[in-house]
Coordinates of C-alpha atoms and ligand atoms in Angstrom, one line a residue:
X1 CA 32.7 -16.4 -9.0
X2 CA 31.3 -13.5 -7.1
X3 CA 32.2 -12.8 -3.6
X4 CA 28.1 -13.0 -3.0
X5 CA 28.7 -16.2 -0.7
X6 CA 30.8 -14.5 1.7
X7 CA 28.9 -11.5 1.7
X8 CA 26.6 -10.3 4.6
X9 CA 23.7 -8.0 4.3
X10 CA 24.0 -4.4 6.7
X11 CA 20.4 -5.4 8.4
X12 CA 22.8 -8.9 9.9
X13 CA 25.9 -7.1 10.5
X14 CA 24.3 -4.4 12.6
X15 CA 21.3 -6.9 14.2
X16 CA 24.0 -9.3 15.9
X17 CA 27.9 -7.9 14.9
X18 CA 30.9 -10.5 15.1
X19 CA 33.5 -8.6 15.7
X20 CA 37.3 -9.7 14.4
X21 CA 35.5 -11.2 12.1
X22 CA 36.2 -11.3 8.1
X23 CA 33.0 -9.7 6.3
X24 CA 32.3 -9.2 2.7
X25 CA 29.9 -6.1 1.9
X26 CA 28.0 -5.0 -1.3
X27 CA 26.1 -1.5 -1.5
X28 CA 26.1 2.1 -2.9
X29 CA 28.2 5.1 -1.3
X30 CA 26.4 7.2 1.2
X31 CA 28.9 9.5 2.1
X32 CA 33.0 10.2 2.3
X33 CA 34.9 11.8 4.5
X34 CA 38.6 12.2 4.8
X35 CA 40.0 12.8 7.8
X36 CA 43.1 14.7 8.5
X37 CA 44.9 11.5 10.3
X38 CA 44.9 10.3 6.7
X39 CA 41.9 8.2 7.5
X40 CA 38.9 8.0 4.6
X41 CA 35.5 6.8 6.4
X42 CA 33.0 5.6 3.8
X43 CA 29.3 5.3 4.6
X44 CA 27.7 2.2 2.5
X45 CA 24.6 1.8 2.8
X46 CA 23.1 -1.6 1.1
X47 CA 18.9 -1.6 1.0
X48 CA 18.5 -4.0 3.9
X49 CA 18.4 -2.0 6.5
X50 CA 18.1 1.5 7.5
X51 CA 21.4 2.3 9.1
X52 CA 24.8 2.5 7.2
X53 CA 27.8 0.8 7.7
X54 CA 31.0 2.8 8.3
X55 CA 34.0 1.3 6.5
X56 CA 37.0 2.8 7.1
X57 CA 40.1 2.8 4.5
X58 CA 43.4 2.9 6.4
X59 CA 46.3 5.8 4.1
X60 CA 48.3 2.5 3.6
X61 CA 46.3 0.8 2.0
X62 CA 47.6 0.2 -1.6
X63 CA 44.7 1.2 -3.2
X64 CA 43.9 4.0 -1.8
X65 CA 45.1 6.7 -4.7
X66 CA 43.3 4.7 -7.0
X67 CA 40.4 4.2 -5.1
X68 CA 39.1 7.0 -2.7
X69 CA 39.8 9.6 -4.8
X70 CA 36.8 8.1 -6.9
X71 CA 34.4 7.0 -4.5
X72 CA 31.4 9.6 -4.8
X73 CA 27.0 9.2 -3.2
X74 CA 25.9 6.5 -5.7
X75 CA 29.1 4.8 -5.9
X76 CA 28.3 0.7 -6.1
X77 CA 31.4 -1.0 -4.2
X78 CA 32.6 -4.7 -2.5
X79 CA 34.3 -3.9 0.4
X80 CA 36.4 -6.8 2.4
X81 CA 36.9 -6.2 5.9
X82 CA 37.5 -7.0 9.7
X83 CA 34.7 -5.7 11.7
X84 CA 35.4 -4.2 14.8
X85 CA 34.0 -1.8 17.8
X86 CA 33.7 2.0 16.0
X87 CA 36.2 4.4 17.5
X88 CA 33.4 7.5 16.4
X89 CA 30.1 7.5 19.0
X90 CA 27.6 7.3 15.6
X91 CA 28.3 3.7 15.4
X92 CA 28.7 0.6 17.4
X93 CA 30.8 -1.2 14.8
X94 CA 32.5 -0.2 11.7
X95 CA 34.3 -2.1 8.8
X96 CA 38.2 -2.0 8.9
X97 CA 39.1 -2.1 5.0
X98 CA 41.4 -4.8 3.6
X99 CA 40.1 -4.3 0.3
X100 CA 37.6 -2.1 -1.7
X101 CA 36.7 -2.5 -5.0
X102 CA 34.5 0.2 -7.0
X103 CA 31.9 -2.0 -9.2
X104 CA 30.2 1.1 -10.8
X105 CA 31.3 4.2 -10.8
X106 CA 28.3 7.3 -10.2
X107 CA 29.4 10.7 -11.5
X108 CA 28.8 13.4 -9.0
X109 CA 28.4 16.0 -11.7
X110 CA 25.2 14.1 -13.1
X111 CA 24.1 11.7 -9.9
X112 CA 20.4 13.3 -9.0
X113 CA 20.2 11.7 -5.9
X114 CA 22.3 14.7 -3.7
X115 CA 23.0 14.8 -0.5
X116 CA 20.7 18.4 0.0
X117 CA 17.0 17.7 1.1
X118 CA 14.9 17.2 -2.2
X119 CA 11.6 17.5 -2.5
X120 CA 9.3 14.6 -3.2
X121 CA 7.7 16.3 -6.1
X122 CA 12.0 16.7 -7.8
X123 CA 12.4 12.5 -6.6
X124 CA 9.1 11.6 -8.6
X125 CA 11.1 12.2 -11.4
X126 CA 13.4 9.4 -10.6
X127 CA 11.4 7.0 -9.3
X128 CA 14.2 4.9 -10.3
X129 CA 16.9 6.0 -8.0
X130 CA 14.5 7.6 -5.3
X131 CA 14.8 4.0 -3.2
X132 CA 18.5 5.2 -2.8
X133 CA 17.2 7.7 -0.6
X134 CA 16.3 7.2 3.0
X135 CA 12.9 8.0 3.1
X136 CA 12.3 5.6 0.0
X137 CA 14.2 3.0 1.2
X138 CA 12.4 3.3 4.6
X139 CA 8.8 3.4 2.5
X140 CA 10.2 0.2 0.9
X141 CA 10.9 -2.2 3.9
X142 CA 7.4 -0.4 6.0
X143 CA 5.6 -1.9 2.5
X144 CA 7.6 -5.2 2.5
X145 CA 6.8 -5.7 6.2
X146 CA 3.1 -5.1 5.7
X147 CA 3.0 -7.1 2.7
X148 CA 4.0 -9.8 4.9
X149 CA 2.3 -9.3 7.6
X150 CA -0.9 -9.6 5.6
X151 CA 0.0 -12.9 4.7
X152 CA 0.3 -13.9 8.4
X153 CA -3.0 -12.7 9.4
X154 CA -4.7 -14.3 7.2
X155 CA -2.2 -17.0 7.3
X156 CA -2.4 -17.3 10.9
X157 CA -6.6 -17.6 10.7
X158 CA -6.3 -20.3 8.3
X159 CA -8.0 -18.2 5.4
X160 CA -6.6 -19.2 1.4
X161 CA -5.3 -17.0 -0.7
X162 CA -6.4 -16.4 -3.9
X163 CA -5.3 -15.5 -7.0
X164 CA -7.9 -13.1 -9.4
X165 CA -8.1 -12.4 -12.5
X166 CA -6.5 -8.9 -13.3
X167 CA -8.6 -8.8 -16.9
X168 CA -12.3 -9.3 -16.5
X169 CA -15.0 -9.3 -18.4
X170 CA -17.4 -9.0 -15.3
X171 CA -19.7 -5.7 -16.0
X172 CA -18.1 -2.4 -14.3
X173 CA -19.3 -2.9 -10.5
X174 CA -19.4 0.4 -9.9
X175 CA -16.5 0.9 -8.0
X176 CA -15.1 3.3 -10.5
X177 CA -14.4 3.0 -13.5
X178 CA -12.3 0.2 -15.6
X179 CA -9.7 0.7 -18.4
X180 CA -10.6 -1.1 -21.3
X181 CA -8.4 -4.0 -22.8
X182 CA -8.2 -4.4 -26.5
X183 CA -5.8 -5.8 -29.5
X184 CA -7.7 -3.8 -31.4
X185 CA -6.1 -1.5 -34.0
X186 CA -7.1 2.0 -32.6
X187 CA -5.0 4.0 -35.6
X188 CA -6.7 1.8 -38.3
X189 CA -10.0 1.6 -36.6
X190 CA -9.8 5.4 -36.6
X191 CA -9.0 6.0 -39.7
X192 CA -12.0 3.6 -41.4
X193 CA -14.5 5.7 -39.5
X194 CA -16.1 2.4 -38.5
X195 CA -17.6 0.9 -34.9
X196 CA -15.4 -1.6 -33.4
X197 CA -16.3 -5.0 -33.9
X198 CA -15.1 -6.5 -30.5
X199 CA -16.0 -10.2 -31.6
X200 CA -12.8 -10.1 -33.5
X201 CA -11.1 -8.3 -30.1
X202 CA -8.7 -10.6 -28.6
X203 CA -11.2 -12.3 -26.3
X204 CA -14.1 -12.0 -28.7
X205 CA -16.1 -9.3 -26.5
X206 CA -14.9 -6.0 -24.3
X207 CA -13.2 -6.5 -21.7
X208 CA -11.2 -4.4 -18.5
X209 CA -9.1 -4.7 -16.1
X210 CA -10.4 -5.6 -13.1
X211 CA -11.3 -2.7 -10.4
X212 CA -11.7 -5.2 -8.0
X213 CA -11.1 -9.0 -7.3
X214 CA -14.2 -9.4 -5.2
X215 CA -16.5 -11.0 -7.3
X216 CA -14.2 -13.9 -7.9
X217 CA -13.2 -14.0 -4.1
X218 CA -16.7 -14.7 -3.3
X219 CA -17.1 -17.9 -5.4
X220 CA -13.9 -19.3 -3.6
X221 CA -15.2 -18.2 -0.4
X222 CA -18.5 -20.3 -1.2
X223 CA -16.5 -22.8 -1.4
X224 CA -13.2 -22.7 0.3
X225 CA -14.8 -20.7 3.8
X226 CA -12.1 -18.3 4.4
X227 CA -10.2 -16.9 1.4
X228 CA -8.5 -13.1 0.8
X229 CA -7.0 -11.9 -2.4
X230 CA -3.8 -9.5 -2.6
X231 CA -2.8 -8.3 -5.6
X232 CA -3.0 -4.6 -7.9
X233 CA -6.4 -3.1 -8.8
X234 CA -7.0 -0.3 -11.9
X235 CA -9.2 1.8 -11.7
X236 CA -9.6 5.1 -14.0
X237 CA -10.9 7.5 -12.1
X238 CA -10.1 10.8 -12.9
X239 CA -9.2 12.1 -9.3
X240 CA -6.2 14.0 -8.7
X241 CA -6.1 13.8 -4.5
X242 CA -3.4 12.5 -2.4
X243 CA -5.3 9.9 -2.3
X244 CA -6.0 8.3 -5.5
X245 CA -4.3 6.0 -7.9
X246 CA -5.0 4.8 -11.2
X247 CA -2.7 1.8 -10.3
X248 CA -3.3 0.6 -6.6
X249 CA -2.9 -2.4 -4.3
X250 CA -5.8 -4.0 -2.6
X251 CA -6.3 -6.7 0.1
X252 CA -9.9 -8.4 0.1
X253 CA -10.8 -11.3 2.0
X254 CA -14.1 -12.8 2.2
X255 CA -16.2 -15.4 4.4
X256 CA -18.3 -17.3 4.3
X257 CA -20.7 -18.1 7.3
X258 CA -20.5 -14.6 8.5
X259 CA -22.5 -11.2 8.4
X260 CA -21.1 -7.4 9.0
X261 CA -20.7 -7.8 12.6
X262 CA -17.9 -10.6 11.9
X263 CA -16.6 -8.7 9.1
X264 CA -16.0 -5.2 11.5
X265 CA -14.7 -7.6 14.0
X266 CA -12.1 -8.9 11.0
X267 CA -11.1 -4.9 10.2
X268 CA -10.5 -4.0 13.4
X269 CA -8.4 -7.0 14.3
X270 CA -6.4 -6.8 11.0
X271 CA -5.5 -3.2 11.2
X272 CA -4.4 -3.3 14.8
X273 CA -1.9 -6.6 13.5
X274 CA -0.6 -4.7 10.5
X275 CA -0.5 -1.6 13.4
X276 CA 1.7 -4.0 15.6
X277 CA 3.8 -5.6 13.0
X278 CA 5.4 -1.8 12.1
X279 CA 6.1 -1.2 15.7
X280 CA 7.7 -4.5 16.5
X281 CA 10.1 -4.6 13.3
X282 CA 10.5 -1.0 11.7
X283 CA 11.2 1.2 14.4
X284 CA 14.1 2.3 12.7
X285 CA 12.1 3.6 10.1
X286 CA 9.2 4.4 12.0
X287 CA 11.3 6.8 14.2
X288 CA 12.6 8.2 10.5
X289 CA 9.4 9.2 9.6
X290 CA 8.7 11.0 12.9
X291 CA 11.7 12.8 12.7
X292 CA 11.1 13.8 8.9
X293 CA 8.0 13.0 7.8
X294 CA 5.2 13.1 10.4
X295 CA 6.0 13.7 14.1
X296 CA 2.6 12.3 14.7
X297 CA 3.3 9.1 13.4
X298 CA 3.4 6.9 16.9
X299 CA 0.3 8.5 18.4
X300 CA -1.4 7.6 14.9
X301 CA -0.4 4.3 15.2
X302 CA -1.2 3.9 19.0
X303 CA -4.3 5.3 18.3
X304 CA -5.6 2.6 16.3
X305 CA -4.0 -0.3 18.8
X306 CA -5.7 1.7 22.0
X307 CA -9.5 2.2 20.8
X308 CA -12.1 -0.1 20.2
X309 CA -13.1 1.2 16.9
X310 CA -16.2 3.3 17.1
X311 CA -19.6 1.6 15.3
X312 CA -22.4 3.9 13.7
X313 CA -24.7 4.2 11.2
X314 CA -24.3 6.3 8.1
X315 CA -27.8 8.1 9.1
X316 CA -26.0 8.9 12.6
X317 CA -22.9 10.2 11.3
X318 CA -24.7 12.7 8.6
X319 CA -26.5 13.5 12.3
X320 CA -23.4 13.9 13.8
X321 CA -22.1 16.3 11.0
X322 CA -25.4 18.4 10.7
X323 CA -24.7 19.4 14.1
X324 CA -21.1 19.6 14.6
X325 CA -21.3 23.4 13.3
X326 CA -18.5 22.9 10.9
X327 CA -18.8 24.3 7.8
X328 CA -17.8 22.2 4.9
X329 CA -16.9 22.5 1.5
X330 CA -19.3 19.9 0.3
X331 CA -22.3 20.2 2.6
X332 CA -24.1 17.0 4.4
X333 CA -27.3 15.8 3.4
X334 CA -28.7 12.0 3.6
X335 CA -28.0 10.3 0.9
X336 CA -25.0 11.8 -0.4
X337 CA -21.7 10.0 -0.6
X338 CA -19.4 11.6 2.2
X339 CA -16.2 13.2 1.4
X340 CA -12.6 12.7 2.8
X341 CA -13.0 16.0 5.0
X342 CA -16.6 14.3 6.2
X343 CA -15.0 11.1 7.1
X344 CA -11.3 12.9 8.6
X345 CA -13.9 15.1 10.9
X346 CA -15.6 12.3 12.5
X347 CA -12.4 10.1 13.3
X348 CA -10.5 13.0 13.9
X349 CA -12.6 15.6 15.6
X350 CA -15.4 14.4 16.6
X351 CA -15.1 10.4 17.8
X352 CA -10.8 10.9 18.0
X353 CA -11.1 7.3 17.3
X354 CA -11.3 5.0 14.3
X355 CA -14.5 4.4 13.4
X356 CA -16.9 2.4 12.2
X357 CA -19.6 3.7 10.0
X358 CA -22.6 1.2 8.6
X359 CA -25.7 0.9 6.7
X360 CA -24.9 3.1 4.0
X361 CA -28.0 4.4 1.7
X362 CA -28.0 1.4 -1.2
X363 CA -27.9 4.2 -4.3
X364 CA -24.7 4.9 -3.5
X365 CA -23.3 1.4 -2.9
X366 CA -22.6 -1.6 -5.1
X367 CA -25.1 -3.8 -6.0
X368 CA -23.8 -6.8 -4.3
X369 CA -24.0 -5.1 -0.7
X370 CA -27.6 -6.8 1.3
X371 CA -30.4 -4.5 1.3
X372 CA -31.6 -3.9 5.0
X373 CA -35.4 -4.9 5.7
X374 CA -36.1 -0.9 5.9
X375 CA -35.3 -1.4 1.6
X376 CA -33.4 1.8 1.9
X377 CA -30.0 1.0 3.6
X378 CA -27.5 -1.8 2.7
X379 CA -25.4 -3.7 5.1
X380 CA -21.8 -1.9 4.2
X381 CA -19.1 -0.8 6.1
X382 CA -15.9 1.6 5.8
X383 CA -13.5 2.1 8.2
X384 CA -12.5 5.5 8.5
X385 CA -8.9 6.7 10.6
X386 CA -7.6 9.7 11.3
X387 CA -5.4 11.5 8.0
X388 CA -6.2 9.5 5.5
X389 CA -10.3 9.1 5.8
X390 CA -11.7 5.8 4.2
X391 CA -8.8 2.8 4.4
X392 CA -10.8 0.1 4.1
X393 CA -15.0 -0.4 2.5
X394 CA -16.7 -3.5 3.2
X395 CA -20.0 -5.0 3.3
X396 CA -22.1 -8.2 3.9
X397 CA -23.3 -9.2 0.9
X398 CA -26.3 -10.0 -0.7
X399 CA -27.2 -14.0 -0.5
X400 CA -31.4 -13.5 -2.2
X401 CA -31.4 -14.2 -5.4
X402 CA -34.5 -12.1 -6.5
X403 CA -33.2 -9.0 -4.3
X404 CA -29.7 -9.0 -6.1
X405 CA -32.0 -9.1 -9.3
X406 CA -33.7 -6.4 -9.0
X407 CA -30.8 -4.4 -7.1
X408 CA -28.8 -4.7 -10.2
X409 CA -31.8 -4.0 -12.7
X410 CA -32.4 -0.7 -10.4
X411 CA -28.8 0.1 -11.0
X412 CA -29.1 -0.3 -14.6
X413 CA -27.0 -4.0 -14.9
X414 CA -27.9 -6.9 -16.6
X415 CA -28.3 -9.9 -14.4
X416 CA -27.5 -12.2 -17.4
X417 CA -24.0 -11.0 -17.6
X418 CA -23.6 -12.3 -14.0
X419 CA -25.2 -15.6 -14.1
X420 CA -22.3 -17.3 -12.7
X421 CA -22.2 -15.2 -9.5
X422 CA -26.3 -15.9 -9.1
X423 CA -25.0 -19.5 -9.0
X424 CA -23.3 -19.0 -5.7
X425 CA -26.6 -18.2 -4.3
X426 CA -28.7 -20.3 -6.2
X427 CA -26.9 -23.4 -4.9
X428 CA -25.9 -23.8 -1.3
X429 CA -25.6 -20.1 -0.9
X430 CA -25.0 -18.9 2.6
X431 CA -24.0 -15.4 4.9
X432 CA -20.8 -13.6 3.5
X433 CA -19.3 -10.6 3.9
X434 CA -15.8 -9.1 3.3
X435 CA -14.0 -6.1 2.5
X436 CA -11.1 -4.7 0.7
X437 CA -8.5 -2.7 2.1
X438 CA -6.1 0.0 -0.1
X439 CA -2.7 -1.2 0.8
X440 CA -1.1 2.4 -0.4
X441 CA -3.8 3.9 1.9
X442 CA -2.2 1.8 4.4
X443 CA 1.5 2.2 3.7
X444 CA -0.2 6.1 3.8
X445 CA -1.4 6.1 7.3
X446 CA 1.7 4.4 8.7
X447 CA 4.2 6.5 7.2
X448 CA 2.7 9.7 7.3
X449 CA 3.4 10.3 3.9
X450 CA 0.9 13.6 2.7
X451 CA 0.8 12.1 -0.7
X452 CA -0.1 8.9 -2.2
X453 CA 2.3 8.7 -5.1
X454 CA 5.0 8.6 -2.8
X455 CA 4.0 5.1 -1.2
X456 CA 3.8 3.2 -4.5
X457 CA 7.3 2.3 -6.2
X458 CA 6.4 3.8 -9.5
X459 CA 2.4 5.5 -9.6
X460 CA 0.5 5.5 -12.2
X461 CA -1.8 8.7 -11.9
X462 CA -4.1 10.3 -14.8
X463 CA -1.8 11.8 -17.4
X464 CA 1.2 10.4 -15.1
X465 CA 3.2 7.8 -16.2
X466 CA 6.7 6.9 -16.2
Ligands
ATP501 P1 -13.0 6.4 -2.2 O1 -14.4 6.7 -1.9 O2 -12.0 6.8 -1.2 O3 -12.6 6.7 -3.6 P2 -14.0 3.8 -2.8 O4 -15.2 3.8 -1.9 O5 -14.2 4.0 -4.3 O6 -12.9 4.8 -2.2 P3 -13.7 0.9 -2.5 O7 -14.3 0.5 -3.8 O8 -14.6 0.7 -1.3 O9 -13.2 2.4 -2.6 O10 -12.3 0.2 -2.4 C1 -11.8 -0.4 -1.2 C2 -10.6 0.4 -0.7 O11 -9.6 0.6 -1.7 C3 -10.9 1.8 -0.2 O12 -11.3 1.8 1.1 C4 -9.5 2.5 -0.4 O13 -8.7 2.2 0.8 C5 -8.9 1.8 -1.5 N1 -9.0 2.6 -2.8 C6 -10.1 2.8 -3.5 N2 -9.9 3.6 -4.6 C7 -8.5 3.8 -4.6 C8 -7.6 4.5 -5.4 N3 -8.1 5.1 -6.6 N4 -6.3 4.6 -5.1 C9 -5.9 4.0 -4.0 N5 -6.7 3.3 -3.1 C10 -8.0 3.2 -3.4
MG502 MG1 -15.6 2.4 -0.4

């Protein structure tokens, strides 16, 4: 039997420390250092928690020719112990070694992971070892704690989580585009020089996977009242920014009974809890990522927990960045979709806020947004912050049947393919809106990582895979 029972994580030892007391620890080699008392200290350093452990191996102990000699960064070990106050001032406790046992050996001639600063370009290369590292082992637990911090908004507000469908045979929303799913034989298909025939496809017609799990969380909000989904979203756009993945995360909830004033009240609330949640329980890793990462990181932070987010129309912010006299690479007009340096100028320069911006023109929205009564805006919403631009695109949606008829006829979709979704207004339809946040984007603006691959365990990226 393992020693597993008996073993205690780092994150316990170093939260609330027994000291005298007989501790089991499991985890990879940080560090070594022998000392010239004839003392080896041995960092260990076990994924629960950002600090290290100290253990220290004593000359007489037996197995110390045999062991230390071999203990390199990487090195997996069980180390038996008596904890007690460090002598050193990095640490408050440290592990006095009765035994140490080397479970896998890591061969510093060939271990990537190095003690020497590597780049983030050298670790996405080894996405599987990068976690070893501080920073991705920080990235890791700041994920993990917003991942569950989601759950206990919503949790906390009594709104359902559901579970989407991540292969769909909904038509393409327009919220980029959708990788295809198929059995079919590609090679052979090729090769005859013939059409597909995709009523002998798997599903007996063409179908993606999904760029969005919206459509479905609206039928269980028109039933259920409160519901959010959380779960991956593909979408193959062909984008290579910071910001972009082919692969990415997405939180949407929806409600029912309410319209885009409820819905910006929900954003705002919800980021300033995820905000909070990294403050109260990282701030080991927050202080990390100020130190290496982003010294801004706090004030970023603290900026979204000490504004009231700003609200304005679309129309007003292309206003706002007519006359800002900046000059832009992509230059401002109605109607156009605004960029990432658009949206960073007004949170960051202009408003120093995060803001609000509404009633977007409808041709470059979804279909299922509400028209306003002037027919030429919709009832949408993004949230823009400061680095990162757009986190989070929502929108009341549209609950008149004829209006969401010809809205997707204008846009060139066939209403019969939706039918089901005209049901949920055609029977006992009522107010919704929702929204749907990019976790990575999140994980992103927390961190203060420059780069969006670096947030994700293993990003999937056009003509990046691994
Ligand atoms: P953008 O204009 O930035 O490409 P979008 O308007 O296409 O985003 P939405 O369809 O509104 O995005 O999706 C909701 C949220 O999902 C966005 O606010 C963003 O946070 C996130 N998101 C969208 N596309 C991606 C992507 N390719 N990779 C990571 N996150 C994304
Ligand atoms: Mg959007």
């Amino acid at each position: 039997m393992s020693q597993r029972q008996n073993r205690l994580k780092i994150a316990e030892i170093l939260a609330s420390p027994r000291l005298e007391a007989k501790t089991v620890v499991m985890g990879w080699v940080r560090t070594k250092r022998e000392s010239k008392a004839g003392l080896a200290f041995v960092e260990i350093n076990d994924g629960s928690s950002f600090g290290n452990l100290q253990a220290v191996v004593a000359r007489d102990w037996p197995g110390y020719d045999a062991v230390v000699p071999r203990l390199y960064p990487g090195t997996s070990v069980s180390v038996r112990g008596r904890l007690v106050a460090s002598q050193g001032g990095k640490q408050a406790v440290e592990l006095q070694v009765d035994a140490l046992e080397i479970l896998g050996e890591a061969d510093p001639a060939r271990y990537p992971i190095g003690k020497q600063k590597m780049s983030y370009e050298y670790l996405r290369d080894y996405a599987h070892l990068r976690p070893r590292t501080n920073t991705f082992g920080a990235l890791a637990r700041v994920r993990d704690v917003l991942a569950q911090a989601v759950h206990e908004f919503f949790h906390d507000r009594k709104f359902i989580w559901v579970h989407t469908p991540l292969i769909t045979a909904n038509d393409a929303e327009g919220a980029g585009k959708a990788f295809q799913v198929t059995t079919l034989d590609l090679a052979a298909l090729a090769k005859s020089g013939k059409p597909p025939d995709f009523a002998l496809d798997f599903f007996g017609k063409p179908v993606n996977l999904t760029v969005s799990g919206q459509l479905e969380g609206e039928a269980y909000a028109l039933s259920l009242g409160d519901v959010y989904t959380f779960g991956p979203t593909f979408r193959a756009e062909n984008s290579h920014t910071s910001r972009h993945l082919a692969e990415f995360w997405m939180v949407e909830p929806e409600m029912a009974f309410a319209d885009l004033e409820d819905d910006m009240e929900l954003a705002e609330s919800f980021l300033k809890f995820l905000c909070r949640a990294v403050l109260e329980k990282c701030p080991r890793e927050m202080e990390f990522f100020r130190e290496r990462v982003e010294p801004t990181v706090f004030e970023r932070l603290e900026g979204i927990l000490a504004h009231p987010f700003v609200h304005l129309t679309y129309t007003e912010a292309v206003e706002r960045l007519k006359a800002g006299g900046e000059t832009f690479q992509f230059p401002v007009e109605w109607g156009v979709d605004l960029q990432s340096e658009h949206e960073r100028w007004l949170t960051e320069k202009a408003f120093k806020a995060p803001v609000i911006l509404t009633d977007y023109p409808k041709d470059i929205k979804a279909f299922y947004m509400k028209v306003n009564d002037d027919g030429k805006t919709v009832r949408a919403m993004d949230v823009l912050v400061p680095h990162i631009g757009e986190i989070i695109g929502g929108a009341q949606r549209e609950d008149r049947v004829e209006v969401l008829e010809a809205r997707m006829r204008e846009m060139g979709l066939d209403p019969a393919h939706l039918d089901w979704y005209f049901d949920l207004r055609r029977f006992g339809g009522v107010p919704h809106a929702g929204f749907g946040l990019g976790f990575e984007r999140l994980v992103q603006f927390v961190s203060g990582m420059a780069n969006i691959r670096d947030v994700i365990p293993f990003p999937r990226t056009p003509g990046g895979i691994r």
